[in-house]
Amino acid sequence: MSADPNAARLVVPDPAIATAHMKISRAHWAVRQFGKANRVTVLKVAEAVARAAHVKAGHYADWAVRETGFGVVEHKKLKNELSTLPLLDYYRDLDLVSARILPDTKMVELAKPAGVIFALTPATNPIATLYYKAMLAILSRNAIVFSPHPAARECSLDAAKTLADAAESAGAPAGLIQCVEDPSVPLVQEIMASDKVAVIMATGGGAMVRAAYSSGNPAMGVGPGNAVAYVDPTAKVDATAKRLVDSKSFDNSVLCTNESVVLTLDANRGNMERALRSAGAHLCNASDTDKLRDYLFTDHGFNVAAVGKSATWIADKAGIRVSPSARILVPVITAPGQDDKLFQEKLCPVLTLASAVDFRQAMTIAAQILKRGGGHSAAFHGEAPDRLLQFADMLPVYRVVVNAPCSQGAAGFATHLPPSFMIGTGFAGRSSVGENVGPQHLVHWTRIAYNSDASVPFENFDLSALDSKQPNQPANLHVASRAPVAPNGLPDSDRDMLRQLILEELRGLTGGQK
Amino acid sequence: MFNYGFFSFESKDDLLQRAAEYWNPGKVQFWSDAGTPMVIDRREEYFLHDMSGKRLIDLHLNGGTYNFGHRNPELVATLKSGLDYFDMGNHWFPSVARAAFAEQLIKTAPHMQYAIFGAGGAEAVEIALKTARYVTKRKKIVSIIKGYHGHSGLSVATGDERFSKIFLADRPEEFLNVPFNDPDALEQVLKKGDVAAFIIETIPATYGFPMPDDDYLRECHRICRKYGTLLISDEVQTGLMRTGVMWGWQGYGIQPDIMVCGKGLGGGIYPISACLVTKECGGWLTEDGAAHISTAGGAELGCLVGHKVIEMLHRPEIISNVHFVTDFFAAGMQEMMARHSDIFVGVRQRGVVLGLEFDHPEGAVAVSRALYENGVWAIFSSLDKRVLQFKPGVMLTVDVCQEIMDRFDTAMPRARQLLKTMRTAA
Ligand SMILES: Cc1ncc(COP(=O)(O)O)c(C=O)c1O
């Protein structure tokens, strides 16, 4: 007897996975066409998508915060916007479409898009990540199928549709940008392992990223961050403190590039405390620090309720009295070296302050902290190039942001790093990419390489010959009138080759009887 | 040894011999003579595996029965789930699966009122013709020359006499034929006002999918109305998104009084067919609901599968895929025709329904064989052997489509050779 008289009497097979497979198939159709699009078309589609995304940046920022409870609307709006037109501007001149002739090295390079990208997007940055990955896919002539974090499902679905519509109106094929309707762990696992997926772009929890790498498909995953900011005695403390507070309060600190710990020297700590306080931070005393630690770290790890919440909200929950204008909370660890939980990643506006006796010890502590969050980011504040070089050389990170807010800086928004919502954590972070992921990571090149011996001549290439190979463009429907018909109807040589291959395969199948 | 657990065969030859002995010697002989002696062993997606181990891409699909491919996992899961709760059901009583499926079908054709179920296409045609006679109190039925509606009593009488005469089932006084695409001829026979129904496949399949002229079906419907004759659309091969819309007639601007569907409705795993009628035509269902009875008609398991089939066909991904496949073969076949213009002379296409014309009275027989040898199974049109029926499924992927075109191209020289032999033999 079923307890619920209204429960379904039959087991209904979940259509979500079958539908997701169909989306991948559809993406293949789309990329068959778009993968051969010329540069004008690519830029036209990119422009249209960027504009449509930009117009709705605020709308989706609002929606994402409403749906997930993470972050700050105005900051999300800014991040969303940055992933549209500015991103396009950054990559506008990077031609990942046209063939390149390199006479000096006697090579020709032909761009080959990956094909179909399966992209995971996180609940903390649902729209910015979706925008960003869609733009990368377009610029590299790939199709993309999103699987959003279930907590951000609605806004992600809607945003993907907005982008897809814009792409289609600009002449892209249907199915270039899609989003699975009912994301679930089994669905993601099955699609990640599909041989129809060319590459996985995974942003999300560590487990998901590992799963992407274990799927058997090429994957680009980025691990978690736990950025350390070192404040050298040469730093201008007030400016530094302001940057730290701005960075840490940005979108309630849900970016993985947010500073987690600020380190300075003992002699400088008092200065830093004062400067941070005047920049809007609440400096915790020993009892505040304990309360905060207890609230943020449960037996099961970081308390997810705190993710992306404001400083005052967290203070209230942790039982700390703070001024209503407090922008971040700063617990202070006076005796570093032990495994204090407050040295772990905290996706909320809580910035741990610690100090070391000297630079050498500071580096040791930083390296210790970065055992979690390896390969990610660190920041250096000050004007001491020698120490900066040592710092960068010794730490297992692939970007060191200098005299800038790390949240934005590491993601390329206050530095000249490429703008990105996929911060490659490289080998140190168990990832295949160590730089900020861009569209160039989604294209491989076929290289025609001539004999280097000077006696073998390099030839002239007419690249326009490539254009006629575009499949199924509407104009191609009239191929009959264009294609030269051999008088006896016999096929040309590459068809012969193909036929040969098929015949060989058939012979294999029939055990040589054919 | 082919051990199937329940039965076993020594070899493919053993099977062929026993099939000829106990089942149908004529068919066994025919396919062997045709050079396409297929005995399907395993099957999945759009692939068939002959007992010899040879793999074939299925472009026959039994007329759309395998629209979603063979043993589509979602449909199989649906049927399995159904088996934990339902069986065929009792055809005398109202049933949840039948009511739900009927309602869902009517939603796809809202001018209809009732769905009456059968187990096969011919049975649904039978119901359609009986319904027309009931409504009009007239006996005569008109169909087109080379039309095809099945092999049961009334349905076979509408078709080519090859299938009726042998069983003395032709009834020339009641069943009249008119040429396709000739509305005037239709008007001539309807004029007397004694014809119950004009039944027509929206695109005549067994005739090789000749396309109706632009206004032909609309004109037919107008003429039917004028003389009180009912229009029956046979959607057994053109329904279920195969022409790019759910029902073929939706693309031709008509609303038939009665329509028939079958084949793919059961997803290739449980036989079911349906005849949909308008409220005006469905009077007998009130007067005597048991006037037509069929034990296997509308079996609940079939209704459950059919319900899933219709739901799947509404998915945007499927609809989009149909359009991609359609465009792919439109462009691809033009290219093939240009490359093999000496033998391949025409393409008829609407959606994923294609008829390929070859320049020989039995051209499609040769091409079917050449394709078979090259790993593609597509059947010639029984009533016009110049034309190859080429029926891609709605879920075909770009890779398989490309493979089909490549194999097609590879098969053409062999087809050319076979045709040459046929020409010299003639
Ligand atoms: C158009 C059409 N109508 C009716 C039928 C008869 O269907 P069944 O074989 O299921 O009786 C067929 C079968 O091929 C058909 O193609």
Coordinates of C-alpha atoms in Angstrom, one line a residue, chain A residues 220-481:
Chain A
M220 CA 38.8 22.0 -18.8
G221 CA 38.0 22.2 -15.2
V222 CA 39.1 24.7 -12.7
G223 CA 39.6 23.9 -9.1
P224 CA 38.6 26.0 -6.1
G225 CA 40.6 29.0 -5.1
N226 CA 41.8 30.2 -1.8
A227 CA 43.6 33.4 -2.6
V228 CA 46.2 34.8 -0.3
A229 CA 46.9 38.5 -0.4
Y230 CA 50.3 39.5 1.0
V231 CA 50.7 43.1 2.2
D232 CA 54.3 44.1 2.1
P233 CA 55.5 46.9 4.5
T234 CA 56.2 49.0 1.4
A235 CA 52.4 49.0 0.5
K236 CA 50.3 52.0 0.9
V237 CA 48.1 50.6 3.7
D238 CA 45.0 52.8 3.2
A239 CA 44.8 52.2 -0.6
T240 CA 45.5 48.5 0.0
A241 CA 42.9 48.2 2.7
K242 CA 40.3 49.9 0.4
R243 CA 41.1 47.5 -2.4
L244 CA 40.8 44.5 -0.1
V245 CA 37.5 45.6 1.3
D246 CA 36.2 46.4 -2.2
S247 CA 37.3 43.1 -3.5
K248 CA 36.1 41.1 -0.6
S249 CA 32.6 42.7 -0.5
F250 CA 32.2 42.4 -4.3
D251 CA 29.2 40.2 -5.0
N252 CA 29.5 39.0 -1.3
S253 CA 32.7 37.3 -2.3
V254 CA 31.3 34.4 -4.4
L255 CA 34.1 34.6 -7.0
C256 CA 36.8 32.0 -6.5
T257 CA 39.3 34.8 -7.1
N258 CA 38.3 36.5 -3.9
E259 CA 41.0 37.0 -1.2
S260 CA 40.5 34.4 1.5
V261 CA 43.4 35.5 3.7
V262 CA 45.4 38.6 4.1
L263 CA 48.9 38.2 5.4
T264 CA 51.2 40.8 6.6
L265 CA 54.2 41.2 8.9
D266 CA 53.7 41.5 12.6
A267 CA 55.2 45.0 12.6
N268 CA 52.6 46.0 10.1
R269 CA 49.5 44.4 11.6
G270 CA 48.4 47.3 13.7
N271 CA 48.5 49.5 10.7
M272 CA 46.5 47.1 8.6
E273 CA 43.9 46.7 11.3
R274 CA 43.4 50.4 11.5
A275 CA 43.3 50.8 7.7
L276 CA 40.9 48.0 7.2
R277 CA 38.6 49.3 9.9
S278 CA 38.5 52.7 8.2
A279 CA 37.8 51.1 4.9
G280 CA 34.6 49.6 6.3
A281 CA 35.8 46.2 7.7
H282 CA 34.7 44.9 11.1
L283 CA 37.8 43.7 12.9
C284 CA 36.9 40.7 15.1
N285 CA 38.3 40.3 18.6
A286 CA 39.2 36.9 19.8
S287 CA 35.7 36.0 20.9
D288 CA 34.2 37.3 17.6
T289 CA 36.8 35.2 15.7
D290 CA 35.8 32.1 17.6
K291 CA 32.1 32.7 17.0
L292 CA 32.7 33.2 13.4
R293 CA 34.8 30.1 13.1
D294 CA 32.1 28.0 14.8
Y295 CA 29.4 29.4 12.6
L296 CA 31.3 29.2 9.2
F297 CA 32.8 25.7 9.7
T298 CA 30.5 22.9 10.7
D299 CA 31.5 19.2 11.1
H300 CA 30.6 18.8 7.4
G301 CA 32.8 21.6 6.2
F302 CA 31.9 25.1 5.2
N303 CA 28.4 26.2 6.1
V304 CA 26.7 26.7 2.7
A305 CA 24.1 28.9 4.3
A306 CA 26.7 31.6 4.5
V307 CA 27.8 31.5 0.8
G308 CA 27.3 34.8 -0.9
K309 CA 25.6 36.4 2.1
S310 CA 26.4 39.9 3.3
A311 CA 28.7 40.7 6.2
T312 CA 25.9 41.9 8.5
W313 CA 23.8 38.9 7.7
I314 CA 26.6 36.6 8.7
A315 CA 27.5 38.6 11.8
D316 CA 23.9 38.3 12.9
K317 CA 23.9 34.6 12.4
A318 CA 27.2 34.1 14.1
G319 CA 26.1 36.3 17.1
I320 CA 28.6 39.1 16.5
R321 CA 27.6 42.7 17.0
V322 CA 28.7 44.8 14.1
S323 CA 27.9 48.3 12.7
P324 CA 25.2 48.1 10.0
S325 CA 27.7 49.6 7.6
A326 CA 30.2 46.8 8.0
R327 CA 31.2 45.6 4.6
I328 CA 33.4 42.7 5.5
L329 CA 34.3 40.7 8.6
V330 CA 37.9 40.3 9.5
P331 CA 38.7 37.5 11.9
V332 CA 42.3 37.8 13.2
I333 CA 44.6 34.8 13.7
T334 CA 47.3 35.9 16.0
A335 CA 49.2 32.6 16.1
P336 CA 49.4 31.3 12.6
G337 CA 51.0 28.0 11.7
Q338 CA 48.4 25.7 13.1
D339 CA 45.6 24.4 10.8
D340 CA 43.1 27.1 11.6
K341 CA 39.8 26.5 9.7
L342 CA 39.6 30.2 8.9
F343 CA 42.5 29.7 6.5
Q344 CA 40.2 27.7 4.2
E345 CA 38.2 29.0 1.3
K346 CA 35.2 31.2 2.3
L347 CA 32.8 32.2 -0.4
C348 CA 31.5 35.0 1.7
P349 CA 32.8 38.4 2.8
V350 CA 35.0 37.1 5.6
L351 CA 38.7 37.9 5.2
T352 CA 41.1 36.3 7.6
L353 CA 43.9 38.5 8.8
A354 CA 47.2 37.0 10.0
S355 CA 50.8 38.1 10.3
A356 CA 54.2 36.6 10.2
V357 CA 57.5 37.5 11.8
D358 CA 59.2 38.1 8.5
F359 CA 58.8 37.7 4.8
R360 CA 60.2 34.2 4.8
Q361 CA 57.7 33.0 7.3
A362 CA 54.9 34.8 5.4
M363 CA 55.8 32.9 2.3
T364 CA 55.7 29.6 4.3
I365 CA 52.3 30.4 5.7
A366 CA 51.0 31.4 2.2
A367 CA 52.3 28.2 0.7
Q368 CA 50.6 26.3 3.5
I369 CA 47.3 28.0 2.9
L370 CA 47.6 27.5 -0.8
K371 CA 47.7 23.7 -0.3
R372 CA 44.0 24.2 -0.6
G373 CA 43.2 26.1 -3.8
G374 CA 46.5 25.3 -5.5
G375 CA 47.1 26.7 -9.0
H376 CA 44.7 29.6 -8.4
S377 CA 45.5 33.2 -7.5
A378 CA 47.4 35.3 -5.0
A379 CA 47.8 39.0 -4.6
F380 CA 50.8 41.1 -3.7
H381 CA 50.5 44.6 -2.3
G382 CA 53.6 46.8 -2.1
E383 CA 56.5 48.1 -4.1
A384 CA 59.2 45.5 -3.6
P385 CA 59.9 43.8 -7.0
D386 CA 62.4 41.4 -5.5
R387 CA 60.1 40.1 -2.9
L388 CA 57.2 40.0 -5.4
L389 CA 59.3 37.8 -7.7
Q390 CA 60.2 35.4 -4.9
F391 CA 56.6 35.3 -3.8
A392 CA 55.4 34.5 -7.4
D393 CA 58.1 32.0 -7.9
M394 CA 57.6 30.1 -4.8
L395 CA 53.8 29.9 -4.6
P396 CA 51.8 27.3 -6.5
V397 CA 49.6 29.8 -8.2
Y398 CA 49.4 30.9 -11.9
R399 CA 48.6 34.5 -11.4
V400 CA 49.7 37.1 -8.8
V401 CA 47.7 40.2 -8.9
V402 CA 49.7 43.3 -7.9
N403 CA 48.3 46.4 -6.1
A404 CA 44.8 45.5 -7.3
P405 CA 41.7 43.8 -6.0
C406 CA 42.2 40.1 -6.5
S407 CA 38.5 39.2 -7.2
Q408 CA 38.5 41.4 -10.3
G409 CA 42.2 41.4 -11.0
A410 CA 42.7 37.7 -11.4
A411 CA 39.6 37.5 -13.6
G412 CA 41.1 40.1 -15.8
F413 CA 39.0 43.1 -14.9
A414 CA 41.4 45.4 -13.1
T415 CA 44.6 44.0 -14.8
H416 CA 45.6 43.1 -18.3
L417 CA 44.9 39.4 -17.7
P418 CA 42.3 38.0 -20.1
P419 CA 38.8 38.6 -18.8
S420 CA 37.6 35.2 -17.7
F421 CA 35.3 33.3 -15.5
M422 CA 37.3 30.2 -15.8
I423 CA 40.6 30.7 -13.9
G424 CA 42.8 27.9 -15.1
T425 CA 44.3 26.2 -12.1
G426 CA 46.8 24.3 -14.1
F427 CA 48.8 21.3 -13.0
A428 CA 49.1 22.6 -9.4
G429 CA 45.3 22.7 -9.3
R430 CA 45.0 19.4 -11.2
S431 CA 43.7 21.1 -14.3
S432 CA 44.9 21.0 -17.9
V433 CA 44.9 24.8 -18.3
G434 CA 46.9 27.2 -16.2
E435 CA 45.8 30.5 -17.8
N436 CA 42.6 32.3 -17.9
V437 CA 40.5 30.3 -20.3
G438 CA 39.7 32.0 -23.5
P439 CA 38.2 31.0 -26.9
Q440 CA 41.6 30.0 -28.1
H441 CA 41.4 27.0 -25.8
L442 CA 38.4 25.7 -27.8
V443 CA 40.1 25.5 -31.2
H444 CA 42.9 23.3 -32.4
W445 CA 44.8 23.9 -35.6
T446 CA 45.6 21.6 -38.4
R447 CA 49.1 22.4 -39.5
I448 CA 50.2 21.8 -43.0
A449 CA 54.0 21.5 -42.6
Y450 CA 56.3 21.4 -45.6
N451 CA 59.7 19.8 -45.8
S452 CA 62.1 22.3 -44.2
D453 CA 64.7 21.7 -46.8
A454 CA 65.1 24.7 -48.9
S455 CA 65.0 22.6 -52.1
V456 CA 61.4 21.8 -51.5
P457 CA 59.4 24.8 -52.4
F458 CA 56.5 26.2 -50.4
E459 CA 53.5 26.9 -52.6
N460 CA 50.8 29.6 -53.1
F461 CA 47.5 28.9 -51.5
D462 CA 44.2 30.3 -52.5
L463 CA 42.3 30.2 -49.3
S464 CA 39.0 31.0 -51.0
A465 CA 38.9 27.3 -52.0
L466 CA 38.0 26.6 -48.4
D467 CA 34.7 28.6 -48.6
S468 CA 33.0 26.3 -51.0
K469 CA 33.3 23.5 -48.5
Q470 CA 30.8 25.0 -46.2
P471 CA 28.1 22.4 -45.8
N472 CA 24.4 23.0 -46.1
Q473 CA 24.4 26.7 -46.2
P474 CA 21.1 27.7 -47.6
A475 CA 22.8 28.7 -50.9
N476 CA 24.2 25.2 -51.1
L477 CA 20.7 23.8 -51.7
H478 CA 21.4 24.6 -55.3
V479 CA 24.6 22.6 -55.4
A480 CA 23.2 20.7 -58.4
S481 CA 23.5 23.7 -60.6

